[in-house]
């Protein structure tokens, strides 16, 4: 059964009919929960007593539609491998059949920037054999046709090595991403020390580990650090020994020896050495620092914009403000929703619908608009409705928030107008208020 596109409630959907004999199954329940990140958002709707599958493709396009202007960079290929690694893990976790995922270029959706990839899971797809490797091969044949062959030699070799592993049946997307990250770190380290980077071939049997997964997400295992003795305890003990030594000098009759004897000198020396050791306040025990938690997710270090980048960043935002010509999407059907016609776009094809208030923007997976730039905080800013106005508030982000190049204070509400440009670290989003 074919797929058609349909606009509903200011969103764009890919629609296909449900198998007439289909019943409510485990996989439909799992898909309807929309907890599997690499898959398109899924829902089942009934129209005229017939069931239809709706896949939300708002702000996305299939690889086949992107067509001739599509060029895969080495980073885009790694983004695809990362998405495939997440897909494989999610299929195993939720006990779904990966062979029901359509891997053709017309069913894999992305943005023009190729920074994220989403796949279509067809619960009614007929599966009689192991189809995933075959469709994966066709997908990467499409990737090779649109790959930027002017890239560096090592990057080109990497992409063709991935395709070779697919043909051999030894392709592990997580291992490919991990090995690429290790090579990049090694290359950066040797370049910094003045040595030429060398490319080392990792064994094909290398499997992803928990440590590799942590490094891949940007969260390495924290190093052990010394557990220091509290300063107050060191000060109290040092004071007691010092007072005791002074008392022995003043009242020599306390102990059965003379004031100027070697025994008294030794006691004073020992107390002074002990006081110095305690003042250093460095214990021999070690402990592992706990990773701070916030909203159920590990807090990641946010990359701080360097001062030399700040001026260039502000200049870019002023240019965007002077000529905010982000393309508008196709006219949507009007609704009575108070947020109808409101959306953010990054000027590169990504569109974030504003469907409710408050509307949170950040890198946290639970945010309404999720970005991936490391200069953006996990909960960077929020949009809220104040009377008839839309306002923005910075949520104490590391790199702050700007409106048309002007920085706003943390917690300050700034009223927005159609076409205003919001700056978040190195990212910028233009707000469109059409209603």
Short mmCIF file of C-alpha atoms in Angstrom, two decimals:
data_model
loop_
_atom_site.label_atom_id
_atom_site.label_comp_id
_atom_site.label_asym_id
_atom_site.label_seq_id
_atom_site.Cartn_x
_atom_site.Cartn_y
_atom_site.Cartn_z
CA UNK A 1 0.00 0.00 0.00
CA UNK A 2 1.39 3.43 -0.95
CA UNK A 3 2.10 6.48 1.16
CA UNK A 4 0.59 9.94 0.79
CA UNK A 5 1.31 13.24 2.51
CA UNK A 6 -1.31 15.13 4.49
CA UNK A 7 -1.36 18.32 6.57
CA UNK A 8 -3.28 18.24 9.81
CA UNK A 9 -3.26 20.73 12.68
CA UNK A 10 -0.32 22.63 11.20
CA UNK A 11 1.77 19.47 10.90
CA UNK A 12 2.83 17.34 7.97
CA UNK A 13 2.23 13.58 7.98
CA UNK A 14 3.11 10.60 5.85
CA UNK A 15 -0.05 8.46 5.73
CA UNK A 16 -0.69 4.86 4.76
CA UNK A 17 -3.66 2.56 5.24
CA UNK A 18 -3.73 -0.04 7.98
CA UNK A 19 -4.04 -3.69 7.07
CA UNK A 20 -7.79 -4.50 7.36
CA UNK A 21 -6.98 -7.63 9.34
CA UNK A 22 -4.61 -5.88 11.73
CA UNK A 23 -5.40 -5.95 15.43
CA UNK A 24 -4.10 -4.10 18.47
CA UNK A 25 -0.73 -5.74 19.05
CA UNK A 26 2.28 -5.24 21.27
CA UNK A 27 4.26 -3.51 18.53
CA UNK A 28 1.44 -1.02 17.86
CA UNK A 29 1.31 -0.20 21.56
CA UNK A 30 5.07 0.36 21.67
CA UNK A 31 5.04 2.50 18.52
CA UNK A 32 2.14 4.60 19.79
CA UNK A 33 4.13 5.44 22.94
CA UNK A 34 6.70 7.19 20.69
CA UNK A 35 9.53 6.40 23.11
CA UNK A 36 11.89 5.14 20.38
CA UNK A 37 13.92 8.16 19.34
CA UNK A 38 15.28 7.02 15.92
CA UNK A 39 11.74 6.34 14.60
CA UNK A 40 9.30 8.83 13.11
CA UNK A 41 6.52 9.82 15.51
CA UNK A 42 3.71 7.32 14.99
CA UNK A 43 -0.06 7.30 15.56
CA UNK A 44 -3.09 5.31 14.43
CA UNK A 45 -6.26 7.12 13.35
CA UNK A 46 -9.63 5.96 12.06
CA UNK A 47 -11.30 7.62 9.09
CA UNK A 48 -14.64 6.28 7.78
CA UNK A 49 -14.24 3.03 9.72
CA UNK A 50 -10.78 2.46 8.20
CA UNK A 51 -7.49 2.62 10.07
CA UNK A 52 -4.52 4.68 8.93
CA UNK A 53 -0.93 4.99 10.12
CA UNK A 54 0.28 8.59 10.52
CA UNK A 55 4.02 9.37 10.57
CA UNK A 56 4.93 12.93 11.60
CA UNK A 57 7.48 14.37 9.13
CA UNK A 58 7.08 18.05 10.04
CA UNK A 59 10.26 19.96 9.16
CA UNK A 60 11.82 16.84 7.59
CA UNK A 61 12.35 15.51 4.08
CA UNK A 62 13.19 12.07 2.76
CA UNK A 63 16.68 11.53 1.35
CA UNK A 64 15.21 10.85 -2.09
CA UNK A 65 13.34 14.19 -2.05
CA UNK A 66 16.50 16.06 -1.05
CA UNK A 67 17.86 14.55 -4.27
CA UNK A 68 20.47 16.23 -6.40
CA UNK A 69 21.41 18.92 -3.87
CA UNK A 70 22.16 16.27 -1.25
CA UNK A 71 25.84 15.79 -0.35
CA UNK A 72 26.98 13.50 2.46
CA UNK A 73 29.99 14.77 4.37
CA UNK A 74 32.03 12.41 6.61
CA UNK A 75 30.24 13.93 9.62
CA UNK A 76 26.85 13.21 8.00
CA UNK A 77 27.82 9.57 7.48
CA UNK A 78 28.82 9.32 11.14
CA UNK A 79 25.50 10.91 12.13
CA UNK A 80 23.75 8.20 10.11
CA UNK A 81 25.84 5.49 11.80
CA UNK A 82 24.96 6.96 15.19
CA UNK A 83 21.26 6.90 14.30
CA UNK A 84 21.56 3.27 13.13
CA UNK A 85 23.30 2.34 16.38
CA UNK A 86 20.46 3.89 18.40
CA UNK A 87 17.92 2.18 16.15
CA UNK A 88 19.48 -1.26 16.62
CA UNK A 89 19.67 -0.83 20.39
CA UNK A 90 16.08 0.42 20.61
CA UNK A 91 14.74 -2.47 18.53
CA UNK A 92 16.38 -4.94 20.91
CA UNK A 93 15.26 -3.04 23.99
CA UNK A 94 11.61 -2.84 22.92
CA UNK A 95 11.55 -6.32 21.33
CA UNK A 96 10.60 -5.02 17.88
CA UNK A 97 11.61 -6.49 14.53
CA UNK A 98 14.28 -4.38 12.82
CA UNK A 99 13.39 -6.02 9.49
CA UNK A 100 10.13 -4.02 9.56
CA UNK A 101 12.09 -0.75 9.38
CA UNK A 102 12.09 0.60 5.82
CA UNK A 103 15.64 1.65 4.94
CA UNK A 104 15.05 2.93 1.41
CA UNK A 105 16.10 6.53 0.68
CA UNK A 106 12.42 7.48 0.25
CA UNK A 107 11.64 6.31 3.81
CA UNK A 108 14.66 7.73 5.68
CA UNK A 109 13.94 11.32 6.75
CA UNK A 110 16.39 14.05 7.66
CA UNK A 111 17.03 17.79 7.49
CA UNK A 112 19.03 19.49 4.71
CA UNK A 113 21.91 19.71 7.21
CA UNK A 114 21.85 15.89 7.63
CA UNK A 115 22.38 16.30 11.37
CA UNK A 116 19.74 13.76 12.41
CA UNK A 117 18.02 10.79 10.78
CA UNK A 118 14.62 9.22 11.50
CA UNK A 119 13.30 5.93 10.16
CA UNK A 120 9.87 4.58 9.27
CA UNK A 121 8.69 1.42 11.04
CA UNK A 122 5.95 -0.42 9.13
CA UNK A 123 4.08 -2.78 11.49
CA UNK A 124 2.28 -4.42 8.52
CA UNK A 125 5.42 -5.06 6.47
CA UNK A 126 5.66 -8.67 5.31
CA UNK A 127 8.85 -10.21 6.66
CA UNK A 128 9.78 -13.63 5.33
CA UNK A 129 13.59 -13.38 5.57
CA UNK A 130 16.43 -11.28 6.95
CA UNK A 131 15.75 -8.07 5.01
CA UNK A 132 17.64 -5.54 7.13
CA UNK A 133 21.17 -6.19 5.74
CA UNK A 134 19.85 -6.03 2.17
CA UNK A 135 18.05 -2.72 2.70
CA UNK A 136 21.02 -1.35 4.65
CA UNK A 137 23.23 -2.13 1.65
CA UNK A 138 20.89 -0.20 -0.68
CA UNK A 139 20.86 2.76 1.73
CA UNK A 140 24.65 3.01 1.77
CA UNK A 141 24.83 2.62 -1.99
CA UNK A 142 22.68 5.76 -2.09
CA UNK A 143 25.03 7.40 0.44
CA UNK A 144 28.10 6.59 -1.71
CA UNK A 145 26.42 8.09 -4.77
CA UNK A 146 25.95 11.38 -2.92
CA UNK A 147 29.15 11.34 -0.85
CA UNK A 148 31.54 14.29 -1.03
CA UNK A 149 34.54 12.60 -2.64
CA UNK A 150 36.60 15.77 -2.26
CA UNK A 151 36.88 15.03 1.45
CA UNK A 152 40.18 14.00 3.01
CA UNK A 153 41.56 10.63 2.01
CA UNK A 154 41.14 9.08 5.46
CA UNK A 155 37.48 10.13 5.58
CA UNK A 156 36.80 8.65 2.13
CA UNK A 157 38.52 5.40 3.12
CA UNK A 158 36.39 5.30 6.27
CA UNK A 159 33.12 5.53 4.30
CA UNK A 160 34.11 2.81 1.84
CA UNK A 161 35.30 0.65 4.74
CA UNK A 162 31.83 0.97 6.27
CA UNK A 163 30.27 -0.16 3.00
CA UNK A 164 32.72 -3.08 2.82
CA UNK A 165 31.73 -4.19 6.31
CA UNK A 166 28.06 -4.07 5.30
CA UNK A 167 28.76 -6.35 2.35
CA UNK A 168 30.67 -8.76 4.62
CA UNK A 169 27.93 -8.71 7.25
CA UNK A 170 30.31 -7.38 9.96
CA UNK A 171 28.95 -3.83 10.13
CA UNK A 172 28.59 -2.47 13.68
CA UNK A 173 27.49 1.20 13.54
CA UNK A 174 28.37 1.89 17.17
CA UNK A 175 31.89 0.49 16.70
CA UNK A 176 32.40 2.64 13.58
CA UNK A 177 31.44 5.80 15.47
CA UNK A 178 33.63 4.82 18.41
CA UNK A 179 36.67 4.08 16.27
CA UNK A 180 36.23 7.36 14.42
CA UNK A 181 36.14 9.23 17.73
CA UNK A 182 39.30 7.46 18.96
CA UNK A 183 41.15 8.28 15.74
CA UNK A 184 40.09 11.90 15.92
CA UNK A 185 41.27 12.23 19.53
CA UNK A 186 44.59 10.59 18.62
CA UNK A 187 44.98 12.86 15.60
CA UNK A 188 44.19 16.00 17.63
CA UNK A 189 46.66 14.97 20.31
CA UNK A 190 49.49 14.30 17.89
CA UNK A 191 48.81 17.47 15.94
CA UNK A 192 48.99 19.51 19.14
CA UNK A 193 52.37 17.94 19.97
CA UNK A 194 53.74 18.65 16.49
CA UNK A 195 53.61 15.04 15.26
CA UNK A 196 51.89 13.86 12.13
CA UNK A 197 48.68 11.91 12.91
CA UNK A 198 48.74 8.24 11.97
CA UNK A 199 45.65 6.26 11.06
CA UNK A 200 45.40 2.92 12.85
CA UNK A 201 43.05 0.24 11.67
CA UNK A 202 40.90 -1.21 14.44
CA UNK A 203 39.96 -4.91 14.36
CA UNK A 204 36.62 -5.75 12.80
CA UNK A 205 35.61 -7.75 15.84
CA UNK A 206 35.76 -4.68 18.05
CA UNK A 207 32.48 -4.34 19.92
CA UNK A 208 31.10 -1.23 21.64
CA UNK A 209 31.50 -1.14 25.39
CA UNK A 210 29.95 0.85 28.17
CA UNK A 211 33.07 3.04 28.32
CA UNK A 212 32.92 3.64 24.59
CA UNK A 213 29.26 4.57 24.82
CA UNK A 214 30.03 7.07 27.56
CA UNK A 215 32.79 8.68 25.50
CA UNK A 216 30.56 8.79 22.45
CA UNK A 217 27.91 10.80 24.30
CA UNK A 218 30.52 13.21 25.62
CA UNK A 219 30.38 11.98 29.23
CA UNK A 220 33.59 10.26 30.34
CA UNK A 221 34.00 8.48 33.64
CA UNK A 222 35.00 11.11 36.23
CA UNK A 223 38.53 10.81 37.59
CA UNK A 224 39.15 10.02 41.24
CA UNK A 225 40.15 12.95 43.40
CA UNK A 226 41.57 13.39 46.85
CA UNK A 227 39.22 13.65 49.78
CA UNK A 228 40.57 16.54 51.84
CA UNK A 229 40.43 16.76 55.60
CA UNK A 230 38.00 19.52 56.63
CA UNK A 231 39.91 22.71 57.45
CA UNK A 232 38.03 23.23 60.73
CA UNK A 233 39.26 19.87 62.13
CA UNK A 234 42.85 20.60 61.11
CA UNK A 235 42.68 24.05 62.71
CA UNK A 236 41.26 22.70 66.01
CA UNK A 237 43.86 19.90 66.38
CA UNK A 238 46.69 22.23 65.41
CA UNK A 239 45.50 24.78 67.99
CA UNK A 240 45.30 22.15 70.75
CA UNK A 241 48.86 20.98 70.12
CA UNK A 242 50.18 24.54 69.93
CA UNK A 243 48.48 25.56 73.20
CA UNK A 244 49.73 22.38 74.88
CA UNK A 245 53.32 23.08 73.83
CA UNK A 246 53.11 26.67 75.08
CA UNK A 247 51.68 25.42 78.39
CA UNK A 248 54.64 23.08 78.90
CA UNK A 249 57.03 25.97 78.44
CA UNK A 250 55.15 28.18 80.92
CA UNK A 251 54.42 25.47 83.53
CA UNK A 252 57.44 23.14 83.56
CA UNK A 253 56.19 21.26 86.62
CA UNK A 254 53.42 19.52 84.72
CA UNK A 255 55.79 16.83 83.41
CA UNK A 256 58.63 15.15 85.40
CA UNK A 257 61.48 16.83 83.46
CA UNK A 258 63.15 20.21 83.24
CA UNK A 259 61.90 23.03 81.00
CA UNK A 260 65.05 23.11 78.87
CA UNK A 261 65.48 19.37 78.60
CA UNK A 262 65.70 17.55 75.28
CA UNK A 263 62.43 15.74 76.02
CA UNK A 264 60.50 19.04 76.14
CA UNK A 265 62.21 20.22 72.94
CA UNK A 266 61.17 16.99 71.22
CA UNK A 267 57.52 17.41 72.28
CA UNK A 268 57.43 20.95 70.92
CA UNK A 269 59.04 19.89 67.64
CA UNK A 270 56.63 16.97 67.24
CA UNK A 271 53.62 19.21 67.85
CA UNK A 272 54.87 21.74 65.28
CA UNK A 273 55.41 19.04 62.62
CA UNK A 274 51.99 17.54 63.33
CA UNK A 275 50.33 20.96 63.07
CA UNK A 276 52.02 21.54 59.70
CA UNK A 277 50.83 18.17 58.38
CA UNK A 278 47.26 18.83 59.48
CA UNK A 279 47.34 22.32 58.02
CA UNK A 280 48.12 20.79 54.63
CA UNK A 281 44.76 19.06 55.03
CA UNK A 282 45.34 16.36 52.44
CA UNK A 283 44.10 12.90 53.41
CA UNK A 284 45.20 9.62 51.87
CA UNK A 285 41.71 8.34 51.10
CA UNK A 286 40.12 8.71 47.65
CA UNK A 287 36.56 8.61 46.47
CA UNK A 288 34.65 8.84 43.20
CA UNK A 289 32.67 12.05 42.78
CA UNK A 290 29.03 11.54 42.01
CA UNK A 291 27.66 12.84 38.75
CA UNK A 292 25.06 15.46 39.47
CA UNK A 293 21.61 14.56 38.27
CA UNK A 294 19.00 16.92 36.94
CA UNK A 295 15.61 15.83 35.70
CA UNK A 296 16.82 12.23 35.42
CA UNK A 297 19.72 13.00 33.06
CA UNK A 298 23.45 13.41 33.69
CA UNK A 299 24.51 17.05 33.64
CA UNK A 300 27.01 17.51 30.82
CA UNK A 301 29.71 20.12 30.63
CA UNK A 302 28.64 22.99 28.38
CA UNK A 303 31.28 24.35 26.04
CA UNK A 304 31.93 27.99 26.88
CA UNK A 305 32.27 30.34 23.93
CA UNK A 306 35.77 31.84 23.88
CA UNK A 307 36.04 35.66 24.12
CA UNK A 308 37.48 35.91 20.61
CA UNK A 309 34.39 34.11 19.29
CA UNK A 310 31.93 36.37 21.12
CA UNK A 311 32.43 39.39 18.85
CA UNK A 312 32.17 37.30 15.66
CA UNK A 313 29.05 35.61 17.05
CA UNK A 314 27.44 38.98 17.83
CA UNK A 315 28.33 40.25 14.34
CA UNK A 316 26.67 37.22 12.76
CA UNK A 317 23.52 37.78 14.79
CA UNK A 318 23.40 41.47 13.81
CA UNK A 319 23.62 40.44 10.15
CA UNK A 320 20.80 37.98 10.69
CA UNK A 321 18.74 40.69 12.33
CA UNK A 322 19.42 43.13 9.53
CA UNK A 323 18.38 40.59 6.89
CA UNK A 324 16.17 37.93 8.49
CA UNK A 325 15.14 36.17 5.27
CA UNK A 326 14.54 32.63 6.57
CA UNK A 327 12.26 30.83 4.11
CA UNK A 328 8.63 30.37 5.14
CA UNK A 329 7.02 26.95 4.82
CA UNK A 330 3.94 26.25 2.78
CA UNK A 331 0.87 28.13 4.07
CA UNK A 332 -0.84 26.05 6.72
CA UNK A 333 -4.51 25.56 7.34
CA UNK A 334 -5.79 28.12 9.84
CA UNK A 335 -7.05 26.89 13.22
CA UNK A 336 -8.43 28.43 16.37
CA UNK A 337 -5.43 27.28 18.39
CA UNK A 338 -3.76 30.20 20.19
CA UNK A 339 -0.35 28.94 18.99
CA UNK A 340 -1.39 28.46 15.34
CA UNK A 341 1.21 29.74 12.89
CA UNK A 342 4.00 30.10 15.48
CA UNK A 343 7.29 28.33 14.87
CA UNK A 344 11.06 28.63 15.14
CA UNK A 345 13.46 27.88 12.30
CA UNK A 346 17.25 27.79 12.14
CA UNK A 347 17.53 28.97 8.54
CA UNK A 348 18.86 25.55 7.49
CA UNK A 349 15.56 23.71 7.09
CA UNK A 350 14.80 22.70 10.66
CA UNK A 351 11.42 23.93 11.89
CA UNK A 352 10.17 23.69 15.49
CA UNK A 353 6.41 24.08 15.88
CA UNK A 354 5.26 26.04 18.95
CA UNK A 355 2.22 24.07 20.08
CA UNK A 356 2.05 25.00 23.77
CA UNK A 357 3.44 27.32 26.40
CA UNK A 358 5.84 27.35 28.09
CA UNK A 359 8.00 26.17 25.17
CA UNK A 360 11.46 25.00 26.29
CA UNK A 361 14.55 25.07 24.03
CA UNK A 362 17.78 23.24 24.89
CA UNK A 363 19.74 20.02 24.41
CA UNK A 364 17.78 17.96 26.93
CA UNK A 365 15.75 15.21 25.19
CA UNK A 366 12.60 16.37 27.01
CA UNK A 367 12.80 19.91 25.59
CA UNK A 368 10.14 21.00 23.10
CA UNK A 369 12.86 22.12 20.66
CA UNK A 370 16.01 20.03 20.99
CA UNK A 371 19.34 21.32 19.65
CA UNK A 372 22.67 19.50 19.51
CA UNK A 373 25.26 22.30 19.67
CA UNK A 374 27.48 21.96 22.75
CA UNK A 375 27.32 25.71 23.41
CA UNK A 376 23.58 25.36 24.14
CA UNK A 377 22.60 24.45 27.71
CA UNK A 378 20.33 21.52 28.52
CA UNK A 379 17.47 23.92 29.40
CA UNK A 380 18.58 27.11 27.72
CA UNK A 381 15.48 29.31 27.33
CA UNK A 382 11.72 29.19 27.36
CA UNK A 383 8.99 30.97 25.41
CA UNK A 384 5.87 31.98 27.29
CA UNK A 385 2.65 33.83 26.64
CA UNK A 386 2.02 37.06 28.59
CA UNK A 387 -1.41 38.41 27.69
CA UNK A 388 -1.38 38.93 23.93
CA UNK A 389 2.43 38.91 23.72
CA UNK A 390 5.04 36.19 23.31
CA UNK A 391 8.12 36.57 25.51
CA UNK A 392 11.45 34.79 25.94
CA UNK A 393 13.23 34.07 29.23
CA UNK A 394 16.79 32.82 29.71
CA UNK A 395 16.92 29.85 32.13
CA UNK A 396 20.36 30.60 33.57
CA UNK A 397 22.22 29.19 30.56
CA UNK A 398 26.02 29.07 30.38
CA UNK A 399 26.41 31.22 27.26
CA UNK A 400 23.29 33.35 27.73
CA UNK A 401 20.51 34.35 25.33
CA UNK A 402 20.37 37.25 22.90
CA UNK A 403 17.47 38.85 21.02
CA UNK A 404 18.55 40.45 17.74
CA UNK A 405 22.12 40.54 19.06
CA UNK A 406 21.26 42.14 22.42
CA UNK A 407 21.82 39.98 25.49
CA UNK A 408 19.02 39.53 28.04
CA UNK A 409 19.51 38.85 31.71
CA UNK A 410 18.82 35.52 33.35
CA UNK A 411 15.13 35.36 34.29
CA UNK A 412 14.31 38.53 32.34
CA UNK A 413 11.20 38.45 30.12
CA UNK A 414 11.73 40.02 26.69
CA UNK A 415 8.70 40.49 24.39
CA UNK A 416 9.23 39.07 20.88
CA UNK A 417 8.01 40.23 17.50
CA UNK A 418 7.69 38.36 14.23
CA UNK A 419 11.16 37.86 12.71
CA UNK A 420 13.18 38.36 15.90
CA UNK A 421 16.38 36.29 16.04
CA UNK A 422 17.18 34.37 19.23
CA UNK A 423 20.84 33.58 19.93
CA UNK A 424 21.76 30.47 21.95
CA UNK A 425 25.51 29.97 22.08
CA UNK A 426 26.50 29.47 18.45
CA UNK A 427 22.93 28.62 17.41
CA UNK A 428 20.34 31.12 16.21
CA UNK A 429 16.60 30.65 15.76
CA UNK A 430 14.16 33.00 14.03
CA UNK A 431 10.65 33.20 15.47
CA UNK A 432 7.71 33.48 13.08
CA UNK A 433 4.34 34.63 14.44
CA UNK A 434 1.92 34.36 11.53
CA UNK A 435 -1.37 34.52 13.43
#
